[in-house]
PDB file of C-alpha atoms and ligand atoms in Angstrom:
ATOM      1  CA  UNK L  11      -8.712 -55.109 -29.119  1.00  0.00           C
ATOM      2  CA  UNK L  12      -6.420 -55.275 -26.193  1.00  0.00           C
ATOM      3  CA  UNK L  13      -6.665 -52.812 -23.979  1.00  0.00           C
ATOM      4  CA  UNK L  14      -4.366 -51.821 -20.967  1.00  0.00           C
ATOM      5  CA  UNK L  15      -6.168 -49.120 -18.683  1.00  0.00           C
ATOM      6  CA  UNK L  16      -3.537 -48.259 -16.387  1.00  0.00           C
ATOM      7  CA  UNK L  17      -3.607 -45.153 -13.526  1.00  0.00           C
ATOM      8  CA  UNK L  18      -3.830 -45.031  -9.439  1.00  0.00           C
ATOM      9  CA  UNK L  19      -6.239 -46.428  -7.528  1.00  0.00           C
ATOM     10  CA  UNK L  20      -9.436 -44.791  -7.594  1.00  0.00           C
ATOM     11  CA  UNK L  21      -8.702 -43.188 -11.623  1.00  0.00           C
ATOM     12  CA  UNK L  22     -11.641 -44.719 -12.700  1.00  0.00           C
ATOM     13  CA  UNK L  23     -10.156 -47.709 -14.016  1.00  0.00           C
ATOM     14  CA  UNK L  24     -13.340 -49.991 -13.736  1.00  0.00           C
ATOM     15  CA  UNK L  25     -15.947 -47.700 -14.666  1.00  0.00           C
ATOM     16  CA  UNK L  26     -13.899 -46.832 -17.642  1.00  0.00           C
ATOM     17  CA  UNK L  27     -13.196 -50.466 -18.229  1.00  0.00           C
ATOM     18  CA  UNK L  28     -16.829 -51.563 -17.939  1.00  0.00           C
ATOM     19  CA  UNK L  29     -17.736 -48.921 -20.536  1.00  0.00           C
ATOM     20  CA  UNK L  30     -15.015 -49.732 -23.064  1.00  0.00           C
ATOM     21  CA  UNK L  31     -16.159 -53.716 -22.959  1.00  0.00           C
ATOM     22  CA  UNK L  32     -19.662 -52.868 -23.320  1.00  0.00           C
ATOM     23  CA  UNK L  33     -19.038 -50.608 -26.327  1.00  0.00           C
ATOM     24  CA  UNK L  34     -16.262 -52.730 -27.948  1.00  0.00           C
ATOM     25  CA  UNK L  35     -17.798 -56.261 -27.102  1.00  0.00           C
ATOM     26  CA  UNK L  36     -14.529 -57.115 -25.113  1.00  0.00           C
ATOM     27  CA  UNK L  37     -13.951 -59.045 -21.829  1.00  0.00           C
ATOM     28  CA  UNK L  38     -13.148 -57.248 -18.748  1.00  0.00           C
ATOM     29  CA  UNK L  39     -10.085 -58.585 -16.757  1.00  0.00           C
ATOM     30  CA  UNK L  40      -9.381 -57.078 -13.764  1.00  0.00           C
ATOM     31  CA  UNK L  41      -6.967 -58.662 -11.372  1.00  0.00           C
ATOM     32  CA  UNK L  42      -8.453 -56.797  -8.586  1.00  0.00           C
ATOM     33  CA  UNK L  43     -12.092 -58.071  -9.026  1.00  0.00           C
ATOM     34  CA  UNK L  44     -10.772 -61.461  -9.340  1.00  0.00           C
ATOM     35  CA  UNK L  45      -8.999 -61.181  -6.092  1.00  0.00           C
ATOM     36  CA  UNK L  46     -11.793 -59.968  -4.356  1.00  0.00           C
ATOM     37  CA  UNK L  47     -14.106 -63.206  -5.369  1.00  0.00           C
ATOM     38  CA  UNK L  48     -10.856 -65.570  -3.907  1.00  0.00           C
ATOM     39  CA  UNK L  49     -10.405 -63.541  -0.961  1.00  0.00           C
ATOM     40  CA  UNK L  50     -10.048 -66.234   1.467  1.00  0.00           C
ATOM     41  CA  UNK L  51      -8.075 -68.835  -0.897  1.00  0.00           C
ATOM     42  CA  UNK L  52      -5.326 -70.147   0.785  1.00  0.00           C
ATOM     43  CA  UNK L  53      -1.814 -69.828  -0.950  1.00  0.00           C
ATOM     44  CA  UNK L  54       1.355 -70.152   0.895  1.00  0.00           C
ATOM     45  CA  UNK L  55       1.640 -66.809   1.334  1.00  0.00           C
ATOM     46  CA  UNK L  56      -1.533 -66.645   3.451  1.00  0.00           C
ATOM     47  CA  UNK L  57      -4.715 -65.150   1.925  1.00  0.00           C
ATOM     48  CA  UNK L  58      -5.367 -62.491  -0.744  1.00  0.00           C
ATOM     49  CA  UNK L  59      -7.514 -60.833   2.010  1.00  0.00           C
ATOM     50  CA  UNK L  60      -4.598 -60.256   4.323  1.00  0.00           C
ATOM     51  CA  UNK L  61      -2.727 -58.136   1.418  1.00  0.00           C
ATOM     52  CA  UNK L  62      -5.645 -56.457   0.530  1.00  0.00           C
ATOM     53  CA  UNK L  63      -6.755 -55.130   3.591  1.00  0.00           C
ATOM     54  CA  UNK L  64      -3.540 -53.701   4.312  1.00  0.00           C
ATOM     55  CA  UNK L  65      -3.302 -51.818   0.973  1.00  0.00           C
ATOM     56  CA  UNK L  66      -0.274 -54.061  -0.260  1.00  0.00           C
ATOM     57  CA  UNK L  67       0.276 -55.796  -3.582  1.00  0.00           C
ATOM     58  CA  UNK L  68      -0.748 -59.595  -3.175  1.00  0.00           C
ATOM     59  CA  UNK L  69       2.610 -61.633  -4.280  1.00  0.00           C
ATOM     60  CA  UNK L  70       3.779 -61.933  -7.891  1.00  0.00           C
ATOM     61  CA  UNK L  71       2.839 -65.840  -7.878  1.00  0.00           C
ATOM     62  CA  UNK L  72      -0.773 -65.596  -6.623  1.00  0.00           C
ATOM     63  CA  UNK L  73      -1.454 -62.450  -9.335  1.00  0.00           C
ATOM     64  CA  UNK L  74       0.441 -64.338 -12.179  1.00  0.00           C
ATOM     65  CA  UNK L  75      -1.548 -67.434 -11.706  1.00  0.00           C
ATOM     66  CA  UNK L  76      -4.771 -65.611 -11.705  1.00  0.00           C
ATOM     67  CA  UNK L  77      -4.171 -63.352 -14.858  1.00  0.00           C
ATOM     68  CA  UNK L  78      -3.087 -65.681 -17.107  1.00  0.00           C
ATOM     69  CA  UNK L  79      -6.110 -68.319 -16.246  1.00  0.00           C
ATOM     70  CA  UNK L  80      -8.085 -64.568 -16.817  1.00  0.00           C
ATOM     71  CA  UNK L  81      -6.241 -64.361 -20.113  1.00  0.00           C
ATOM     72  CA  UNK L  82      -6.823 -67.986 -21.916  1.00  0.00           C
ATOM     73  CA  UNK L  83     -10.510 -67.391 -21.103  1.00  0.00           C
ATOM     74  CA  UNK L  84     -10.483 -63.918 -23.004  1.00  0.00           C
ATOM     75  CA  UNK L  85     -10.216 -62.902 -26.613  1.00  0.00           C
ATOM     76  CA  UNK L  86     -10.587 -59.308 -27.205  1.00  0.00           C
ATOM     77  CA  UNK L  87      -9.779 -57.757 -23.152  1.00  0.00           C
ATOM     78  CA  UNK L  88      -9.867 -54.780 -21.250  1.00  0.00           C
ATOM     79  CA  UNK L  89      -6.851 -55.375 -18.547  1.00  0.00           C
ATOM     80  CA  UNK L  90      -6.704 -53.209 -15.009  1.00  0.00           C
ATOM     81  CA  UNK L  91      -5.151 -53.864 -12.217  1.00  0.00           C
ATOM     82  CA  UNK L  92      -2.223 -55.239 -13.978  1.00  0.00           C
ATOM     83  CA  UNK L  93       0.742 -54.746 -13.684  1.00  0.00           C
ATOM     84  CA  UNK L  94       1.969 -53.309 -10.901  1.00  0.00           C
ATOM     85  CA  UNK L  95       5.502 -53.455 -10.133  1.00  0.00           C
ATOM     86  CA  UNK L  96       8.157 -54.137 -12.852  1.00  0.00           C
ATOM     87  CA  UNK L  97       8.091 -58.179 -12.639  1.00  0.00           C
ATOM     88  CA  UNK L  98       4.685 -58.332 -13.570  1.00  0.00           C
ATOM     89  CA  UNK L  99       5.948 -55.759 -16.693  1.00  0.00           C
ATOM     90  CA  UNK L 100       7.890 -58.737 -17.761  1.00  0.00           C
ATOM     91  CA  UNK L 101       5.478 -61.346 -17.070  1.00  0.00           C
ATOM     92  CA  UNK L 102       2.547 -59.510 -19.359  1.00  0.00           C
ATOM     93  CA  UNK L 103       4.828 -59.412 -22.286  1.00  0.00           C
ATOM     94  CA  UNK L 104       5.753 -62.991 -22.389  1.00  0.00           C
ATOM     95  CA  UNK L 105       1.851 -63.647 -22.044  1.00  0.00           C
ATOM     96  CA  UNK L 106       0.162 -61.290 -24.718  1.00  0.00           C
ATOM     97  CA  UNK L 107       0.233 -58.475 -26.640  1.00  0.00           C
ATOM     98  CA  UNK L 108      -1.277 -54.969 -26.249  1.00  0.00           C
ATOM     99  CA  UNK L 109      -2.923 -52.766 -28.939  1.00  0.00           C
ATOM    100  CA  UNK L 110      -3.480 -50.096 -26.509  1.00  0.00           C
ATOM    101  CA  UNK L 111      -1.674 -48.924 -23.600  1.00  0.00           C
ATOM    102  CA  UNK L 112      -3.999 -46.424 -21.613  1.00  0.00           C
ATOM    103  CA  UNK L 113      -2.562 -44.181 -18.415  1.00  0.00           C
ATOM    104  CA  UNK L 114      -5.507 -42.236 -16.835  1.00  0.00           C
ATOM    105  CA  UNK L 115      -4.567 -39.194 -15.001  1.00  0.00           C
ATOM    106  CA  UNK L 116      -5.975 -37.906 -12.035  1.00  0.00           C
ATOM    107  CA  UNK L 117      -5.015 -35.487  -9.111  1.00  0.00           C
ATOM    108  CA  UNK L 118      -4.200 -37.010  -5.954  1.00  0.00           C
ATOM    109  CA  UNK L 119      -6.906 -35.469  -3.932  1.00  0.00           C
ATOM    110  CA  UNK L 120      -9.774 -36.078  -6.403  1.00  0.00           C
ATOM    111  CA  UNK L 121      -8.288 -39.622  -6.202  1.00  0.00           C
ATOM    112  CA  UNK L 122      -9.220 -39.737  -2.100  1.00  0.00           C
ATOM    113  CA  UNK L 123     -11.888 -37.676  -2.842  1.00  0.00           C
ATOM    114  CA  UNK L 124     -12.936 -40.652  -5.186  1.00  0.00           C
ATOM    115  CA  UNK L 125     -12.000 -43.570  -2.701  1.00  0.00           C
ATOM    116  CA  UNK L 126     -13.431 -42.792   0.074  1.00  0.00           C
ATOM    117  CA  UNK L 127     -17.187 -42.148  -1.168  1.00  0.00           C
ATOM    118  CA  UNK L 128     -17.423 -44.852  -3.449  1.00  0.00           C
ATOM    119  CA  UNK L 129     -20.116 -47.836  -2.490  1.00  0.00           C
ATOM    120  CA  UNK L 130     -20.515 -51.004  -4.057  1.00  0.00           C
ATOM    121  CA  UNK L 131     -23.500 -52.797  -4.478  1.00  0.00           C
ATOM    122  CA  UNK L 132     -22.573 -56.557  -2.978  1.00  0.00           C
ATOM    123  CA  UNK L 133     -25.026 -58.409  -5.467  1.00  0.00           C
ATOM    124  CA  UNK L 134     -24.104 -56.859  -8.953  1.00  0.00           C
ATOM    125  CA  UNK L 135     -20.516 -55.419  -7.929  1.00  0.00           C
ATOM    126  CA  UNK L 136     -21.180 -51.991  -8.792  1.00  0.00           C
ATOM    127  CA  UNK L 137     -19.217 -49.711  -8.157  1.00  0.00           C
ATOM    128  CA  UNK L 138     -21.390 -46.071  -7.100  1.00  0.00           C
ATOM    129  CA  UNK L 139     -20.206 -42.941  -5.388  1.00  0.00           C
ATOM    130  CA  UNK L 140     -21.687 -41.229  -2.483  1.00  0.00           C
ATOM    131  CA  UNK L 141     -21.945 -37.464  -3.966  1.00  0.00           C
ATOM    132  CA  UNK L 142     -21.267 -37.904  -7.949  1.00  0.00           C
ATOM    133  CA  UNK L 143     -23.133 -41.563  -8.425  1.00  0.00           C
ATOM    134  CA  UNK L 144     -26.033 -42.667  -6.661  1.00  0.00           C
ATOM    135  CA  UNK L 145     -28.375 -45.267  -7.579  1.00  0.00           C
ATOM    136  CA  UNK L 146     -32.166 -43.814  -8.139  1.00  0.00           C
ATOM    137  CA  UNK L 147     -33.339 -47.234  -6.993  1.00  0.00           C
ATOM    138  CA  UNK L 148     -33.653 -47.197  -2.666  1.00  0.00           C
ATOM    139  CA  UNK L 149     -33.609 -50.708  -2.689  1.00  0.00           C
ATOM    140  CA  UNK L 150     -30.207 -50.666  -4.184  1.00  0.00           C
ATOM    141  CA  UNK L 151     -29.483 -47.985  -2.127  1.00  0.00           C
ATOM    142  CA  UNK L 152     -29.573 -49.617   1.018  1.00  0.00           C
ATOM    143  CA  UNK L 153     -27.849 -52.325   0.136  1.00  0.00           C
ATOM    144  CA  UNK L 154     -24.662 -50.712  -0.649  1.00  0.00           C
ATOM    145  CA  UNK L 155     -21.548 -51.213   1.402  1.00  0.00           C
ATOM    146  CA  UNK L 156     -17.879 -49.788   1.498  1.00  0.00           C
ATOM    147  CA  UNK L 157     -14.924 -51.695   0.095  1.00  0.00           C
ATOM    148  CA  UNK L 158     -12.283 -53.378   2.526  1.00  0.00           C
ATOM    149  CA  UNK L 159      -9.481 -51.543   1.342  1.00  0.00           C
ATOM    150  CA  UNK L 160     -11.252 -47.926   0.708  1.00  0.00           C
ATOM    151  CA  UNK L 161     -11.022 -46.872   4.921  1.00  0.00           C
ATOM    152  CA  UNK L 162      -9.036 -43.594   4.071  1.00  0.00           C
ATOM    153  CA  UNK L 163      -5.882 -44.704   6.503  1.00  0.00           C
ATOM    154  CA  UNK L 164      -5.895 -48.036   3.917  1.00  0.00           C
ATOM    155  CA  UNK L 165      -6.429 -45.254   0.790  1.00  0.00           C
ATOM    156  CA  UNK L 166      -3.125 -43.742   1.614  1.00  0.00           C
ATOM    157  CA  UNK L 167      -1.144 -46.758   2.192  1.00  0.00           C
ATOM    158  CA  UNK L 168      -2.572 -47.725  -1.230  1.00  0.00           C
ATOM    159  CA  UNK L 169      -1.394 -44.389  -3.001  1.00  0.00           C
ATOM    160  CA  UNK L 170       2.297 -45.263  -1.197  1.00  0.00           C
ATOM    161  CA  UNK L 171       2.324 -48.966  -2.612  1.00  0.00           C
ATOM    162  CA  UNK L 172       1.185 -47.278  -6.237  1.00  0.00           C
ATOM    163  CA  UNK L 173       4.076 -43.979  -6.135  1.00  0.00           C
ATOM    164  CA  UNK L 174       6.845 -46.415  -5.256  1.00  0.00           C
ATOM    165  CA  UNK L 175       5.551 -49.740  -7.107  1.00  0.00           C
ATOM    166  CA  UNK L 176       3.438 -49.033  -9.938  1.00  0.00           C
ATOM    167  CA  UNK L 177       5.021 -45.659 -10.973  1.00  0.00           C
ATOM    168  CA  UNK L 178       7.833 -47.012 -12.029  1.00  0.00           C
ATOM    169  CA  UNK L 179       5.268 -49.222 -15.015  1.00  0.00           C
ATOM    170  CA  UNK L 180       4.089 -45.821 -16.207  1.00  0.00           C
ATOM    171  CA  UNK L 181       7.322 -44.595 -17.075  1.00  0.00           C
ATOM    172  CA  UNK L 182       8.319 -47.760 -18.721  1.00  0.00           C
ATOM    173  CA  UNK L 183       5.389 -47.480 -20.701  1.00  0.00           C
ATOM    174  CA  UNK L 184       6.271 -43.984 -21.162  1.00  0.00           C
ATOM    175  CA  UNK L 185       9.780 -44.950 -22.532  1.00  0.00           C
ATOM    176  CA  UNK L 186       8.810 -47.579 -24.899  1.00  0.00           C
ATOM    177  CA  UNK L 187       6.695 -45.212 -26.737  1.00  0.00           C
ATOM    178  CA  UNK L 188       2.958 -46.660 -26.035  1.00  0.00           C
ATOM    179  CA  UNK L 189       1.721 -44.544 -23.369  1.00  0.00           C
ATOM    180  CA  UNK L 190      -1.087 -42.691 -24.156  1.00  0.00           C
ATOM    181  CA  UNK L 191      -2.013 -40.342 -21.500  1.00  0.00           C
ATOM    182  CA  UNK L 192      -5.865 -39.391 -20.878  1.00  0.00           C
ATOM    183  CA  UNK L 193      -6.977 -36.304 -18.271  1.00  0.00           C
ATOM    184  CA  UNK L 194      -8.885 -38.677 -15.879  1.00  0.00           C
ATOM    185  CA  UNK L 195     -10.783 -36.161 -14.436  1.00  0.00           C
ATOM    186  CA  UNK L 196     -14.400 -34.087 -15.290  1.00  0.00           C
ATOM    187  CA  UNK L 197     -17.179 -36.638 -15.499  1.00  0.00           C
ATOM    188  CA  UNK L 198     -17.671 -40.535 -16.211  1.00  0.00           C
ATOM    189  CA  UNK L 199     -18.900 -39.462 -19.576  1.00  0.00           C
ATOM    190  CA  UNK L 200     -16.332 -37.149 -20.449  1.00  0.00           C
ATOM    191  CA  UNK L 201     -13.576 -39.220 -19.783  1.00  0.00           C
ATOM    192  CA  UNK L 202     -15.024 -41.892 -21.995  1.00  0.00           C
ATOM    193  CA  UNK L 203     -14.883 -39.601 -24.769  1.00  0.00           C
ATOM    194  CA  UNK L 204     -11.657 -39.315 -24.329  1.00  0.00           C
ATOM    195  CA  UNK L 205     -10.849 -43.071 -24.416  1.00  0.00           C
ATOM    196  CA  UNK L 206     -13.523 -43.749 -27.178  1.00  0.00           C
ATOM    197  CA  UNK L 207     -11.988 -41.249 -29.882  1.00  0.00           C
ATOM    198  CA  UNK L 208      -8.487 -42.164 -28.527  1.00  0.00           C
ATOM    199  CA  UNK L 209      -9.564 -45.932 -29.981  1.00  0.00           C
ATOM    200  CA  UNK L 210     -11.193 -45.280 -32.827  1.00  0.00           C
ATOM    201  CA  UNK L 211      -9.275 -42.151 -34.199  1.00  0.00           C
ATOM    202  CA  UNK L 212      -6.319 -44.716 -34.667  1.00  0.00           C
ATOM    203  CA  UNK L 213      -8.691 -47.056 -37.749  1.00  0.00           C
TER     204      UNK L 213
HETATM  205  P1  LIG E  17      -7.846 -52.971  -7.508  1.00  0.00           P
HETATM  206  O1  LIG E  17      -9.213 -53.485  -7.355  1.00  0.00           O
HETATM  207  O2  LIG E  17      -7.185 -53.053  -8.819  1.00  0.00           O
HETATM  208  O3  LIG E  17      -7.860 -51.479  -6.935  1.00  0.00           O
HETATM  209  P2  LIG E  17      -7.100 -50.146  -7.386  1.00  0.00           P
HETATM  210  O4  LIG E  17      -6.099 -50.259  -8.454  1.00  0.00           O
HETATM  211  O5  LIG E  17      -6.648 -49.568  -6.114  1.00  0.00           O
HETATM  212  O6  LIG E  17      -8.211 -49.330  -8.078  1.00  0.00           O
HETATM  213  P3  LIG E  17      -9.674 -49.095  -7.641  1.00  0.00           P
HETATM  214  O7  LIG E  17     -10.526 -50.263  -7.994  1.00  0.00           O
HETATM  215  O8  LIG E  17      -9.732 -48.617  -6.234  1.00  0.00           O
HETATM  216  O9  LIG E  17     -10.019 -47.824  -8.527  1.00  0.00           O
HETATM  217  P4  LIG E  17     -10.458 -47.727 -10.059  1.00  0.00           P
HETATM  218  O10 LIG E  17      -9.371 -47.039 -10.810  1.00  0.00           O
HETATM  219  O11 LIG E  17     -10.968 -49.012 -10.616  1.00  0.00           O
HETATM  220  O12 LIG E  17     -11.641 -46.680  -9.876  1.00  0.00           O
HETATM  221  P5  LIG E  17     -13.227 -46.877  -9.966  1.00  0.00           P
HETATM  222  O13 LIG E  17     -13.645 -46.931 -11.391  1.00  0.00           O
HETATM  223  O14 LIG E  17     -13.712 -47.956  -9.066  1.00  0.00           O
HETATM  224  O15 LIG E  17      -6.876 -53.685  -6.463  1.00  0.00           O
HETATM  225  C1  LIG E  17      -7.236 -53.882  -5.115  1.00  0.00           C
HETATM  226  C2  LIG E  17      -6.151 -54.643  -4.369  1.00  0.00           C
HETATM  227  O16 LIG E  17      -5.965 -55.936  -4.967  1.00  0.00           O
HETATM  228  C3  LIG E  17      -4.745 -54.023  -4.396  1.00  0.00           C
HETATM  229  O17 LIG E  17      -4.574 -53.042  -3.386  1.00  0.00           O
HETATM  230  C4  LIG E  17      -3.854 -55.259  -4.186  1.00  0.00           C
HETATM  231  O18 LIG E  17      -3.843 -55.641  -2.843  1.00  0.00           O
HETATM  232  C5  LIG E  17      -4.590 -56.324  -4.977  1.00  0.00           C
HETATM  233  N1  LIG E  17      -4.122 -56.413  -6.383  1.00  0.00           N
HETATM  234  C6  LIG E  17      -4.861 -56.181  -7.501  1.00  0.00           C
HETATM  235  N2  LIG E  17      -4.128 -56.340  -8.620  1.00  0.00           N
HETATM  236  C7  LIG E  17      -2.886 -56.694  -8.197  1.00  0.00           C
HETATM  237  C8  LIG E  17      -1.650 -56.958  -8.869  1.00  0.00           C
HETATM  238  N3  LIG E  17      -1.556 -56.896 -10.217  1.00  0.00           N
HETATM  239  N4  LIG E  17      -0.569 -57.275  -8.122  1.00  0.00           N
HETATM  240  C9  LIG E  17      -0.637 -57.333  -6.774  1.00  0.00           C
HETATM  241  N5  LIG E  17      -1.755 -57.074  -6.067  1.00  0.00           N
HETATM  242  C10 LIG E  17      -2.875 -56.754  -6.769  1.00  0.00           C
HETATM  243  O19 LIG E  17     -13.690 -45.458  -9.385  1.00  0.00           O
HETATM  244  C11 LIG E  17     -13.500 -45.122  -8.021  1.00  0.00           C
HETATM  245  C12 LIG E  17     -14.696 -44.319  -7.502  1.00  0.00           C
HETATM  246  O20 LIG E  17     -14.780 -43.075  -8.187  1.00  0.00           O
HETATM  247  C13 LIG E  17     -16.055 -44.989  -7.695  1.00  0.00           C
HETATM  248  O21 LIG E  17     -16.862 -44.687  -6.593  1.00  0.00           O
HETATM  249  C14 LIG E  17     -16.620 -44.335  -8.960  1.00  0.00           C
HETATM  250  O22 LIG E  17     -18.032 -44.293  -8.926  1.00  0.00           O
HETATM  251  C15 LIG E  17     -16.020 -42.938  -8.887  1.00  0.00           C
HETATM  252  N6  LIG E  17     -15.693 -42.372 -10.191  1.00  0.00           N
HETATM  253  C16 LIG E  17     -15.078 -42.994 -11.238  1.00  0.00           C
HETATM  254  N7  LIG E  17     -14.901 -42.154 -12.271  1.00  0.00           N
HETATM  255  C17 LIG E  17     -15.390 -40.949 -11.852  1.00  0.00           C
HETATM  256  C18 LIG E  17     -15.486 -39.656 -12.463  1.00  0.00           C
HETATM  257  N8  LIG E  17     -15.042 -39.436 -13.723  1.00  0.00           N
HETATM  258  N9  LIG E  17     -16.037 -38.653 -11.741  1.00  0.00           N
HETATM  259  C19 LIG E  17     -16.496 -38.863 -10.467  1.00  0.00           C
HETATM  260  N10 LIG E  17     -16.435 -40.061  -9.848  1.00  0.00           N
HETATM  261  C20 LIG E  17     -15.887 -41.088 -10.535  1.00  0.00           C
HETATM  262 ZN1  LIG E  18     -11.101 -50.993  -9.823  1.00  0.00          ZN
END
């Protein structure tokens, strides 16, 4: 399959995504995660980490570049992260082609809610939550550590750059008939079973 897991930062889009791959045998390609590992690669727009720590969308250029070298290494994919503004739109659909267009759909404040207690564990990448997923194991537990960009004054600027940037995909989605909308909220597991039986209902 190819899978498109679209929805605002903090919707679960990675802990849905590593789910889907493991059950489906796909790759996961998330634009965000490769960002993070290049942080410090110098483009000439400066580095990714100067973007990201403000909450902004890296340029169109650095992104591009990085999803399509994600791309030719992937067969069957689970894409998040991208896109994000309407360029990128245009960019995916010269590049591939999508079986599934996911939007996962979550309240604002269970999004900050989200954000700001999640914890990521530096040597696997992680992702855990302060009240709804901790690790039993203390070792892993003290080596957690919050995310750059996940400071809630850097959360909000990051819900701003998603209304007026990345709203706009949704609804283009929306008009060309392959959004399928699924209630991001209630547990890890529950929303899963939403995605699972959206995928397989369709064979
Ligand atoms: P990116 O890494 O893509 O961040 P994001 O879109 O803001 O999304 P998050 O990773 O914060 O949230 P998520 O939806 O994956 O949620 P998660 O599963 O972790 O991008 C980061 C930055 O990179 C951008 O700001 C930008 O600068 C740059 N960038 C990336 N792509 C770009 C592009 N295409 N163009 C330009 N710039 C780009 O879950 C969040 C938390 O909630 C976790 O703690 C988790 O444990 C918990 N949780 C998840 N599901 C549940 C649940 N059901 N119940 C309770 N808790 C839950
Ligand atoms: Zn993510």
């Amino acid at each position: 399959y190819h899978i498109l897991l679209l929805g605002p930062p903090g919707a679960g889009k990675g802990t849905q995504a590593k789910r889907l791959c493991e059950t489906y045998d796909l790759d996961h390609v998330s634009t965000g995660d490769a960002l993070r590992a290049n942080k410090d690669m110098e483009t000439e727009y400066g580095t990714p980490r100067s973007f990201m720590e403000a909450g902004e969308l890296v340029p169109d250029e650095v992104v591009n570049e990085v999803l399509e070298a994600a791309l030719t290494d992937a067969d069957g994919y689970v894409l998040d992260g991208y896109p994000r503004n309407l360029d990128q739109v245009e960019f995916l659909d010269d590049a591939t082609e999508l079986d599934y267009v996911f939007f996962l759909d979550v309240d604002r404040d269970v999004l900050v809610e989200r954000l700001t207690g999640r914890r990521v564990d530096p040597e696997t990448g992680d992702n855990y939550h302060v009240e709804f997923d901790m690790p039993d194991d203390e070792e892993i537990r003290e080596r957690l550590v919050q995310r750059d960009d996940d400071e809630e004054d850097v959360v909000r600027d990051r819900l701003e750059v998603y209304e007026e940037n990345t709203e706009p995909v949704i609804e283009h989605y929306r008009e060309t008939g392959e959004l399928v909308e699924i209630d991001g909220e209630g547990t890890p597991d529950d929303v899963f079973e939403r995605l699972s039986d959206a995928v397989e209902g369709d064979d």
